[in-house]
Tab-separated table of C-alpha atoms in Angstrom:
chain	number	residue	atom	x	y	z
A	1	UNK	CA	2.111	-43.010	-75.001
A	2	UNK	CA	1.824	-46.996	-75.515
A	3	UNK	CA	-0.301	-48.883	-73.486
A	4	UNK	CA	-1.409	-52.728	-72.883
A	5	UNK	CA	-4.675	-53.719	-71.592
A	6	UNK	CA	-4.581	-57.130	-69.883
A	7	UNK	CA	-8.503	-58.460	-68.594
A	8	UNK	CA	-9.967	-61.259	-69.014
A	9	UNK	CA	-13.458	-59.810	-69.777
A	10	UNK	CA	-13.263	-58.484	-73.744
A	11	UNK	CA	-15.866	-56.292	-73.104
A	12	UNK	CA	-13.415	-54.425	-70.103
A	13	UNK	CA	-10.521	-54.465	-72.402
A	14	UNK	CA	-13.193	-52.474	-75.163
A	15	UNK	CA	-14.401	-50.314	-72.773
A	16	UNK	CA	-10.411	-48.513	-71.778
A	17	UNK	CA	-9.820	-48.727	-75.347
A	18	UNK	CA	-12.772	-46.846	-75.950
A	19	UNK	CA	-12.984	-44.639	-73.252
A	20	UNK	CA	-9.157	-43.360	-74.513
A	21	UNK	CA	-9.901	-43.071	-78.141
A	22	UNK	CA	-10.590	-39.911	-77.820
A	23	UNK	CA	-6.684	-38.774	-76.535
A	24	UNK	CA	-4.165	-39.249	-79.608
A	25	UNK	CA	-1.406	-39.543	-77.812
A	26	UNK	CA	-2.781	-42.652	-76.050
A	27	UNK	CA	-2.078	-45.894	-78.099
A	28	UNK	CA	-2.982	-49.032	-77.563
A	29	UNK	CA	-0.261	-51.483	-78.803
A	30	UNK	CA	-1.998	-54.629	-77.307
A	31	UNK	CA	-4.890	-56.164	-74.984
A	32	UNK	CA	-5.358	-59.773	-74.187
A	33	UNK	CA	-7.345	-61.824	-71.286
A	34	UNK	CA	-4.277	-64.429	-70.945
A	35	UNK	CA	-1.453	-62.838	-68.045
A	36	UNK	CA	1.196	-65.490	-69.166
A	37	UNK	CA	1.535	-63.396	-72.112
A	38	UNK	CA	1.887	-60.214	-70.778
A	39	UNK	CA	5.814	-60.590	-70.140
A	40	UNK	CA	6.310	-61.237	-73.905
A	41	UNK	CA	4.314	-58.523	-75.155
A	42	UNK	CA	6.080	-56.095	-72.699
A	43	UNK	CA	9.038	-57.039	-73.980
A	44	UNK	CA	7.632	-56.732	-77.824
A	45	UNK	CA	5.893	-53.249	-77.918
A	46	UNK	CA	7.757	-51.370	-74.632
A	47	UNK	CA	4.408	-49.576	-73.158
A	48	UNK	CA	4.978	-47.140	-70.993
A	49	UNK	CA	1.448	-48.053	-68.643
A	50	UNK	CA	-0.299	-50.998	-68.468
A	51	UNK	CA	-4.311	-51.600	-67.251
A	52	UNK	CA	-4.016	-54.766	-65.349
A	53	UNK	CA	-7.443	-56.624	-63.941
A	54	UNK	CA	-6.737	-58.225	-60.220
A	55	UNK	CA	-9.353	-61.544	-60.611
A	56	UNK	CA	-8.102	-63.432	-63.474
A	57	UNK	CA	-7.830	-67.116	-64.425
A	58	UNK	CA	-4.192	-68.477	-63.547
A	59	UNK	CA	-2.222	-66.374	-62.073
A	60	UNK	CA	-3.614	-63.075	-60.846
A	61	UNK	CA	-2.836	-59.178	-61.550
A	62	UNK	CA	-1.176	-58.947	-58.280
A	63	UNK	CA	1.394	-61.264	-59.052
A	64	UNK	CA	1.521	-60.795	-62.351
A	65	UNK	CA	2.508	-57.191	-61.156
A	66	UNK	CA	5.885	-58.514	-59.114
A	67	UNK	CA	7.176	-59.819	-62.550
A	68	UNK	CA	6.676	-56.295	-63.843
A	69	UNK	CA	8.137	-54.843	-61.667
A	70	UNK	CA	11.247	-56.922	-61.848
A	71	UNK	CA	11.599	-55.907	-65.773
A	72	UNK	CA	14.505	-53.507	-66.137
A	73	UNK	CA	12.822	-51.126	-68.309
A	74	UNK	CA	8.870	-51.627	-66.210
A	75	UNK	CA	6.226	-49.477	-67.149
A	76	UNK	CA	3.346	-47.755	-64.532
A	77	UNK	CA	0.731	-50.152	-63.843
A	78	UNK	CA	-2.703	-49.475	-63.117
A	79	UNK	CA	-4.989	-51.862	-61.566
A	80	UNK	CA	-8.654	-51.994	-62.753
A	81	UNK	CA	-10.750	-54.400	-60.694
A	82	UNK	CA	-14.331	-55.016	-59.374
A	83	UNK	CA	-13.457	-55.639	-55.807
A	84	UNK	CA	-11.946	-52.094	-53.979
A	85	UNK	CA	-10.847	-54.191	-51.165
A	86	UNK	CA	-7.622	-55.079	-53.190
A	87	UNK	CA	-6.552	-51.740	-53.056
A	88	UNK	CA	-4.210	-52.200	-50.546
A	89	UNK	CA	-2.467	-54.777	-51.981
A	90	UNK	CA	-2.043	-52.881	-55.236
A	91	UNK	CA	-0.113	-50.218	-53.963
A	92	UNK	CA	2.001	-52.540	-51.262
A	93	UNK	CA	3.235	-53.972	-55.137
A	94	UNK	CA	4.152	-50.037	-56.438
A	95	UNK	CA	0.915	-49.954	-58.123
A	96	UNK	CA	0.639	-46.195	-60.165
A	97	UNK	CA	-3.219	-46.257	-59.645
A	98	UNK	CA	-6.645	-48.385	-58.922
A	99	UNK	CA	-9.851	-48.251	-60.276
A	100	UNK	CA	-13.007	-49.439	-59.441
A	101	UNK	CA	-15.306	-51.201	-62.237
A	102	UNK	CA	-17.276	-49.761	-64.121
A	103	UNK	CA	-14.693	-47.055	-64.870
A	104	UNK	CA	-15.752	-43.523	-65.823
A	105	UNK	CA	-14.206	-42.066	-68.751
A	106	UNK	CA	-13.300	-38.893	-65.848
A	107	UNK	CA	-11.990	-41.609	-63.653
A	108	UNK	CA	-9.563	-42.574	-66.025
A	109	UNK	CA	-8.941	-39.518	-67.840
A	110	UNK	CA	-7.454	-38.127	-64.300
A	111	UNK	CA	-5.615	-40.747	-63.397
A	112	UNK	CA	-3.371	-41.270	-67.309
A	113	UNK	CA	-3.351	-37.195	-66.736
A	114	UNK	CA	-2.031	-37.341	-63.230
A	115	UNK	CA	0.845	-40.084	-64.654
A	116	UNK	CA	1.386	-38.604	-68.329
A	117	UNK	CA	0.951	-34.638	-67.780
A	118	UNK	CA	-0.247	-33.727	-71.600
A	119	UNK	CA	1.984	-31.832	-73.286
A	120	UNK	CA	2.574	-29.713	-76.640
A	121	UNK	CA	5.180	-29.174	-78.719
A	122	UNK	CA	6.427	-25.761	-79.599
A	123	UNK	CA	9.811	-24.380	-81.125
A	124	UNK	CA	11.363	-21.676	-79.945
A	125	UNK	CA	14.374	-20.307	-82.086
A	126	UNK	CA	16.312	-23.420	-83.004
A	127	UNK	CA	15.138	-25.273	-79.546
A	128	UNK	CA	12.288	-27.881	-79.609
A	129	UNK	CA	10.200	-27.693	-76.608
A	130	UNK	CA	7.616	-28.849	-74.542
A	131	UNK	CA	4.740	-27.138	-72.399
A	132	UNK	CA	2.144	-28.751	-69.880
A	133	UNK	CA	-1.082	-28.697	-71.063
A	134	UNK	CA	-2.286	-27.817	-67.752
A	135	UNK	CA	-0.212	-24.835	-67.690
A	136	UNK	CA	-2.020	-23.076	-70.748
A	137	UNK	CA	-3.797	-20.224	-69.953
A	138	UNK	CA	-5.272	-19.010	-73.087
A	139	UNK	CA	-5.144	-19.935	-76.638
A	140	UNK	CA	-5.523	-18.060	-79.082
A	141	UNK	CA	-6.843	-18.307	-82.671
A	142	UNK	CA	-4.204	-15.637	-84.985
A	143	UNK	CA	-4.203	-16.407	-88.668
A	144	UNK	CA	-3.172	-20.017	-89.681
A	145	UNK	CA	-2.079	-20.716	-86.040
A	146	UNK	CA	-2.411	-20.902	-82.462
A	147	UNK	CA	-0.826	-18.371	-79.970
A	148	UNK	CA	-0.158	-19.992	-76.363
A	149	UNK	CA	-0.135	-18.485	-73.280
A	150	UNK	CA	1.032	-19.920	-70.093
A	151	UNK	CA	3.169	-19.407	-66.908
A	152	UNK	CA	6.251	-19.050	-67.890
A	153	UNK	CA	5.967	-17.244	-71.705
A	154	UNK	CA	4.334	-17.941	-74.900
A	155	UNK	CA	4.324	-20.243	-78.016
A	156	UNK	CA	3.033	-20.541	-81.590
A	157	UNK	CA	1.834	-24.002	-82.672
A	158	UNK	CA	-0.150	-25.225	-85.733
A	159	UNK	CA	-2.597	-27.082	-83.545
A	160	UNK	CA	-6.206	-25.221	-84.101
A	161	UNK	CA	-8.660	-24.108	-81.303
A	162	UNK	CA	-10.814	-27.225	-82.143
A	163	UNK	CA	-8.261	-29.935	-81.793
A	164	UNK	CA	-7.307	-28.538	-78.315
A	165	UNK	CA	-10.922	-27.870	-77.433
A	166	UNK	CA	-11.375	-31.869	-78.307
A	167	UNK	CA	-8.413	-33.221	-77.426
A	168	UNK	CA	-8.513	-31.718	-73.415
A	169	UNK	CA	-11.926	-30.447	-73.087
A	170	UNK	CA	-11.644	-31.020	-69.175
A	171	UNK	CA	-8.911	-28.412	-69.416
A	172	UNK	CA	-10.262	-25.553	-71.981
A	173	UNK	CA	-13.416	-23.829	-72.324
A	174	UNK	CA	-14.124	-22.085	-75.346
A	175	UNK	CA	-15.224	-18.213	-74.700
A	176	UNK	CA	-15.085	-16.819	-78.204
A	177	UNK	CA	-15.138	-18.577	-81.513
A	178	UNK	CA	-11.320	-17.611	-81.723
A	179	UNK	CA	-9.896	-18.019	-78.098
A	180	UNK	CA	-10.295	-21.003	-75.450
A	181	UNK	CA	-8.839	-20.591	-71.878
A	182	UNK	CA	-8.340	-22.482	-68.676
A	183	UNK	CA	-11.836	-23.154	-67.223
A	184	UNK	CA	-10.414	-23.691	-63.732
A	185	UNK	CA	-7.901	-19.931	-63.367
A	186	UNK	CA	-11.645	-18.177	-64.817
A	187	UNK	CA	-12.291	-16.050	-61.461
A	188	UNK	CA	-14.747	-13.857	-62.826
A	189	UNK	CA	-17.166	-12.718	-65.604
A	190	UNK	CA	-17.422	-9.264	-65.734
A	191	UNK	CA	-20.403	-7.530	-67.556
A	192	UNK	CA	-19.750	-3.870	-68.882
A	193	UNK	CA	-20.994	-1.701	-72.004
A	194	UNK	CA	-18.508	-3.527	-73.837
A	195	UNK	CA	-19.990	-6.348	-73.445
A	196	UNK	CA	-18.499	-9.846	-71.398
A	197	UNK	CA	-15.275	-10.506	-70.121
A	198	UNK	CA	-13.997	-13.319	-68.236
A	199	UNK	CA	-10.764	-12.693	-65.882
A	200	UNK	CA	-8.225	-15.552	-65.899
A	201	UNK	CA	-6.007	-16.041	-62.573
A	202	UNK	CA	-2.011	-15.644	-64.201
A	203	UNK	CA	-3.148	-13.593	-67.178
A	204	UNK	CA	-2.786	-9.940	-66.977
A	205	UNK	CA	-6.359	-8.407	-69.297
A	206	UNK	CA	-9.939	-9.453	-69.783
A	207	UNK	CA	-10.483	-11.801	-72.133
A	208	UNK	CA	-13.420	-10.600	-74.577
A	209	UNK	CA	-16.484	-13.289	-74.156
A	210	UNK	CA	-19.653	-13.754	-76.774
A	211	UNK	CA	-22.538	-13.372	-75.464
A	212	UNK	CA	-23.591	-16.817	-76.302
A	213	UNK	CA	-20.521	-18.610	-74.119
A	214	UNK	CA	-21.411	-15.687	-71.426
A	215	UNK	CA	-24.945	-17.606	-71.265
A	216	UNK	CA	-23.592	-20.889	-71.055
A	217	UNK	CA	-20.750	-19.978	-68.402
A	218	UNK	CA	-23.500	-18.341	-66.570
A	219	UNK	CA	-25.567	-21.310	-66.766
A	220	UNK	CA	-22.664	-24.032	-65.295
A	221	UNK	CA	-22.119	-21.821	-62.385
């Protein structure tokens, strides 16, 4: 997903870059502090979002958001701004989102989630498909690959428990060094003379849990 990052404060421009670093699937394909460029570099690199500061020399965000929107291909656009009180006027221009300076890496992390659902690629047969991140279940560590579970079936993917685990660590919480599953459908750890197990809401058996991620699952409750 391509994204521009118009502010007139460098250091504000650094900080979404940096704070979405972490998300591969995020790219930024520009940032610049001057909004009579914006148009052109729209038109150059076709982002699909763009972080747009209110306050800025010339003309401001809010206006600069009508020509957007008047593009016929017009990505989401996010305003980022120190004054909440524009808020309003954001969304009366079909603003996607606001935030509120300083931004918090969850802050933003929710709202690019909330307009560009994660997803991973699987194939099935001779089909390519796609499933929501947020619909994973469990993953699971077999051999040279990951099995997926999730609502609707299953998948095998290449992508390893640590890429996942680092890529969407709001989403996955590692229980055992070969299996990672939704932290919010865990509904119960269960303590037996097997040993752990955590219960995941949508999965039908107890998922075996090390002692060690029993302790720390214990200790976030």
């Amino acid at each position: 997903m391509k994204y521009i990052v118009v502010d007139d404060e460098p250091l504000a421009r650094q900080r979404i870059k940096r704070l979405l670093c972490s998300r591969p699937s995020f790219e930024c394909v520009a940032d610049t502090g001057k909004p009579d460029d914006v148009i052109a570099l729209i038109q150059q690199h076709c982002p699909q979002l763009i972080f747009l500061d209110i306050s800025m020399p010339g003309i401001n965000g809010l206006e600069l958001a009508k020509q957007i929107n008047a593009l016929p291909a017009k990505p989401k656009v996010v305003f980022i701004s120190a004054y909440p009180q524009y808020a309003l006027d954001a969304f009366g221009v079909f603003a996607s989102g606001y935030l509120v300076k300083p931004i918090s890496q969850n802050e933003l992390y929710q709202i690019v989630q909330h307009l560009f659902p994660a997803k991973i690629q699987y194939t099935l047969g001779n089909q390519t498909r796609w499933v929501e991140v947020s619909d994973i279940l469990v993953a699971r560590a077999e051999d040279k690959y990951t099995q997926l579970y999730f609502h609707t079936g299953q998948a095998i993917v290449e992508t390893s428990l640590k890429q996942l685990s680092e890529c969407y660590p709001e989403h996955f919480v590692q229980v055992h060094r070969n299996t990672l599953v939704k932290r919010s459908a865990m509904t119960a750890l269960v303590q037996n003379e097997g040993g752990y197990f955590v219960s995941v809401e949508g999965y039908p058996e107890l998922i075996t849990v090390s002692r060690r991620a029993a302790q720390a699952l214990k200790s976030t409750q």
